[in-house]
Amino acid sequence: MSAWVLPDHIADVLPSEARHIEELRRSLLDTARGYGYELVMPPLLEHLESLLTGTGEALDLQTFKLVDQLSGRTLGLRADSTPQVARIDAHLLNRQGVARLSYCGPVVHTRIDRPLASREPLQFGAEIYGHAGLEADLEVIELAQACLRVTGVKGLQLDMADVRVIDAVLAPVALTAAQEARIHAALNAKDVAELSVLARDLPPAVRRDLCALPRLFGDVAVLDEARQTLQASPELHAALDNLRWLASHAQNMTVSIDLADLRGYAYYTGMRFALFAQAGQGQSLELARGGRYDEVGAVFGRNRPAVGFSLDLKELVAAVAPRPLVAAIRAPWGMDASLRGAVADLRAQGHTVVCVLPGHEHEVDEFHCDRELVPDAARAGAWTVKNIQTEISQ
């Protein structure tokens, strides 16, 4: 095998795409900062138990493990940043009030969950710690929407669910973790036949409700149908009421409900959502995902309310058109003091100046320079930026 061949689903990012990703990254971080979110930078690897405690099997299977040559302990390459941010909130910041935190960095996955996905996503996210109310849920949804809109995404669809609906349906019975995992998988796949098999020994009301959940998806009218169809309980009605309130306050988005949606990691405890955009030919593309995970900090000694979202910049960059290149200036290479001073002045003003190295004057212009720094014919030792329309003296 050639030494330059990369592992499956790992790829280099070349200049044009890297520029696009970096522009999006800056826009997203600036948007989060505008909402009052502070930037944190957790490490790429840490002790495995810190990364995985309380997160469930799904994240464990996605995590690369290695042995620390200094301590002999097992380390993990993070597959998701949320547990790390929860640790930062619990142990390093240790605030009593609300903490709004954002982050952006690579995560690494052992496997892909859909065709053409990368095993090295560039994950951006934002999270609120310390507030259990719907206000925080709505703020996170609105921030996710604002982040996608600032990148140029249009026609967003908000899809919502709540894990407490499934919890309420299963509350009358005691299930093992393995039984519950199989039921969750069947619900997520909307496999009614498998659900019927798994629920055959459960009470009739629970079996009926489980088999009803896969068809409870659509617009907000699904919430009324669920209230009429599923066995009533305070927990169920609270979850449905919360979803209705959030749906009523979602502005400039199409809202859909899917009460059997269980995608994501096991630490979600309440509302969960995804934002989709149209990808052509009637297809939709999921661009962001989030929800409430109030138990995520419990393993670190602080069981704080928490809600947030994340997205993969490498997926997002494929869904939005690149921004036009900022025009650059070509300049000759030379040691003349006036030339070097003119180049330095232009760069200090924020211009991109590409000095053409000797012998490479006819190579492809990667920056699409539309101006050129040339000697000023009217003033000895001076330089002028010329293009078709204007001249700027230096």
XYZ file of C-alpha atoms in Angstrom, residues 114-332:
219
model
C -23.988 7.079 7.050
C -22.409 6.859 3.577
C -19.684 9.369 2.675
C -19.389 10.679 6.235
C -16.001 11.629 7.642
C -14.494 9.873 10.654
C -12.890 13.186 11.607
C -15.692 15.742 11.891
C -14.921 19.333 12.826
C -17.474 19.814 15.596
C -18.890 23.201 16.529
C -21.274 23.449 19.457
C -22.836 25.681 22.078
C -24.286 24.756 25.461
C -26.111 26.368 28.389
C -25.533 25.054 31.916
C -27.539 26.000 34.991
C -31.060 26.691 33.695
C -33.740 23.985 33.534
C -36.484 26.078 31.923
C -37.817 26.150 28.401
C -36.169 29.535 27.919
C -32.773 27.842 27.596
C -34.172 25.221 25.198
C -35.570 27.941 22.962
C -32.363 29.990 23.081
C -30.305 27.006 21.936
C -32.704 26.324 19.056
C -32.617 30.000 18.051
C -28.817 30.089 18.241
C -28.562 26.956 16.072
C -30.899 28.616 13.580
C -28.873 31.856 13.637
C -25.627 29.946 13.104
C -26.987 28.171 10.044
C -28.522 31.326 8.617
C -25.268 33.278 8.929
C -23.641 30.661 6.707
C -26.289 31.168 4.024
C -28.541 28.166 4.698
C -32.193 28.827 3.850
C -35.455 26.927 4.160
C -34.766 25.351 7.531
C -36.932 22.639 9.047
C -36.967 22.057 12.807
C -37.645 18.452 13.799
C -38.340 17.812 17.504
C -38.886 14.914 19.863
C -38.636 14.285 23.597
C -37.109 11.202 25.193
C -39.522 11.622 28.120
C -42.346 10.466 25.849
C -40.698 7.062 25.462
C -39.807 7.054 29.157
C -43.450 7.696 30.050
C -44.638 4.864 27.819
C -42.165 2.422 29.400
C -42.591 3.691 32.964
C -45.144 1.000 33.995
C -42.648 -1.838 33.322
C -39.174 -2.739 34.557
C -36.794 -3.479 31.674
C -33.151 -4.462 31.589
C -30.724 -2.149 29.840
C -30.435 -4.614 26.980
C -34.212 -4.827 26.522
C -34.540 -1.061 26.557
C -31.710 -0.678 24.019
C -33.409 -3.101 21.609
C -36.724 -1.276 21.954
C -35.033 2.074 21.346
C -33.338 0.712 18.225
C -36.635 -0.607 16.865
C -38.366 2.708 17.596
C -35.652 4.674 15.854
C -35.954 2.398 12.811
C -39.776 2.601 12.991
C -39.811 -1.180 12.855
C -43.309 -1.988 14.096
C -42.888 -5.723 13.441
C -39.785 -5.877 15.641
C -41.513 -3.767 18.300
C -44.412 -6.220 18.355
C -41.988 -9.060 19.016
C -40.078 -7.177 21.698
C -43.286 -6.032 23.414
C -45.195 -9.310 23.297
C -44.678 -9.987 27.025
C -45.442 -6.419 28.116
C -48.822 -5.219 29.408
C -51.317 -4.573 26.586
C -51.415 -0.797 27.125
C -47.612 -0.524 26.959
C -47.471 -2.775 23.895
C -50.152 -0.698 22.166
C -48.371 2.591 22.924
C -44.989 1.288 21.769
C -46.420 0.172 18.453
C -48.203 3.531 18.066
C -45.072 5.666 18.535
C -43.507 5.031 15.091
C -46.504 6.547 13.319
C -46.611 9.637 15.553
C -44.695 11.965 13.286
C -45.739 14.952 11.200
C -46.697 18.531 12.015
C -47.667 19.831 15.454
C -51.065 18.093 15.179
C -49.137 14.938 16.123
C -49.031 16.268 19.699
C -52.840 16.198 19.892
C -52.899 12.707 18.410
C -50.325 11.530 20.955
C -52.348 12.956 23.835
C -55.397 11.038 22.612
C -53.578 7.814 21.707
C -51.007 7.222 24.448
C -51.785 6.274 28.021
C -52.075 9.503 30.018
C -49.498 10.454 32.631
C -48.172 13.739 34.064
C -44.738 13.030 32.521
C -46.191 12.450 29.062
C -48.362 15.550 29.135
C -45.481 17.717 30.395
C -43.277 16.546 27.518
C -46.014 17.164 24.942
C -46.777 20.605 26.386
C -43.092 21.561 26.254
C -42.827 20.522 22.628
C -45.941 22.528 21.783
C -44.545 25.644 23.474
C -41.229 25.361 21.642
C -42.964 24.735 18.310
C -45.159 27.797 18.787
C -42.118 30.008 19.329
C -39.970 28.668 16.484
C -39.824 31.537 14.004
C -39.213 31.321 10.242
C -38.908 27.527 10.214
C -41.097 24.614 9.257
C -41.714 22.526 12.391
C -42.174 18.761 12.465
C -42.538 16.309 15.349
C -41.253 12.723 15.490
C -42.011 11.125 18.830
C -40.054 7.940 18.042
C -36.812 9.780 17.202
C -34.020 8.507 19.452
C -30.956 9.420 17.403
C -27.866 10.603 19.213
C -26.060 9.636 22.352
C -27.614 8.169 25.486
C -27.127 11.223 27.679
C -30.180 13.070 26.321
C -32.849 13.398 29.009
C -35.563 15.566 27.462
C -36.240 17.648 24.382
C -34.103 16.847 21.361
C -34.081 18.537 17.977
C -32.480 18.550 14.564
C -32.317 21.243 11.905
C -32.632 20.185 8.269
C -32.199 22.023 4.974
C -33.376 21.062 1.520
C -30.654 19.284 -0.468
C -32.428 19.005 -3.841
C -34.571 16.306 -5.447
C -36.873 16.356 -2.436
C -34.084 15.292 -0.103
C -33.288 16.980 3.215
C -29.912 17.208 4.908
C -29.466 17.242 8.673
C -27.105 20.090 9.571
C -27.377 20.448 13.369
C -28.572 18.355 16.282
C -29.094 19.058 19.959
C -31.267 18.755 22.992
C -31.405 18.646 26.775
C -29.022 16.452 28.787
C -29.489 17.352 32.435
C -27.621 14.294 33.750
C -24.404 14.770 31.766
C -22.596 16.538 34.609
C -23.686 14.154 37.360
C -20.656 11.899 36.922
C -18.441 14.913 37.589
C -20.176 15.699 40.879
C -22.429 18.527 39.662
C -25.789 17.513 38.270
C -26.542 20.778 36.454
C -29.317 21.394 33.928
C -27.795 21.473 30.457
C -28.978 21.983 26.887
C -27.032 22.512 23.687
C -26.429 21.611 20.057
C -23.597 20.723 17.729
C -22.864 20.461 14.015
C -20.095 19.229 11.739
C -18.426 22.003 9.765
C -17.184 19.515 7.167
C -20.765 18.534 6.408
C -22.010 22.104 6.594
C -19.428 23.331 4.076
C -20.845 20.938 1.486
C -24.340 22.381 1.939
C -23.593 26.094 1.470
C -22.061 27.990 -1.407
C -18.537 29.321 -0.834
C -18.208 33.018 -0.292
C -16.540 35.103 -3.023
C -12.802 35.432 -2.670
C -11.587 38.761 -1.361
C -9.604 40.318 -4.202
C -5.845 40.130 -3.765
C -2.891 42.118 -5.073
C 0.042 40.707 -7.017
C 3.445 42.192 -6.331
C 6.915 41.486 -7.687
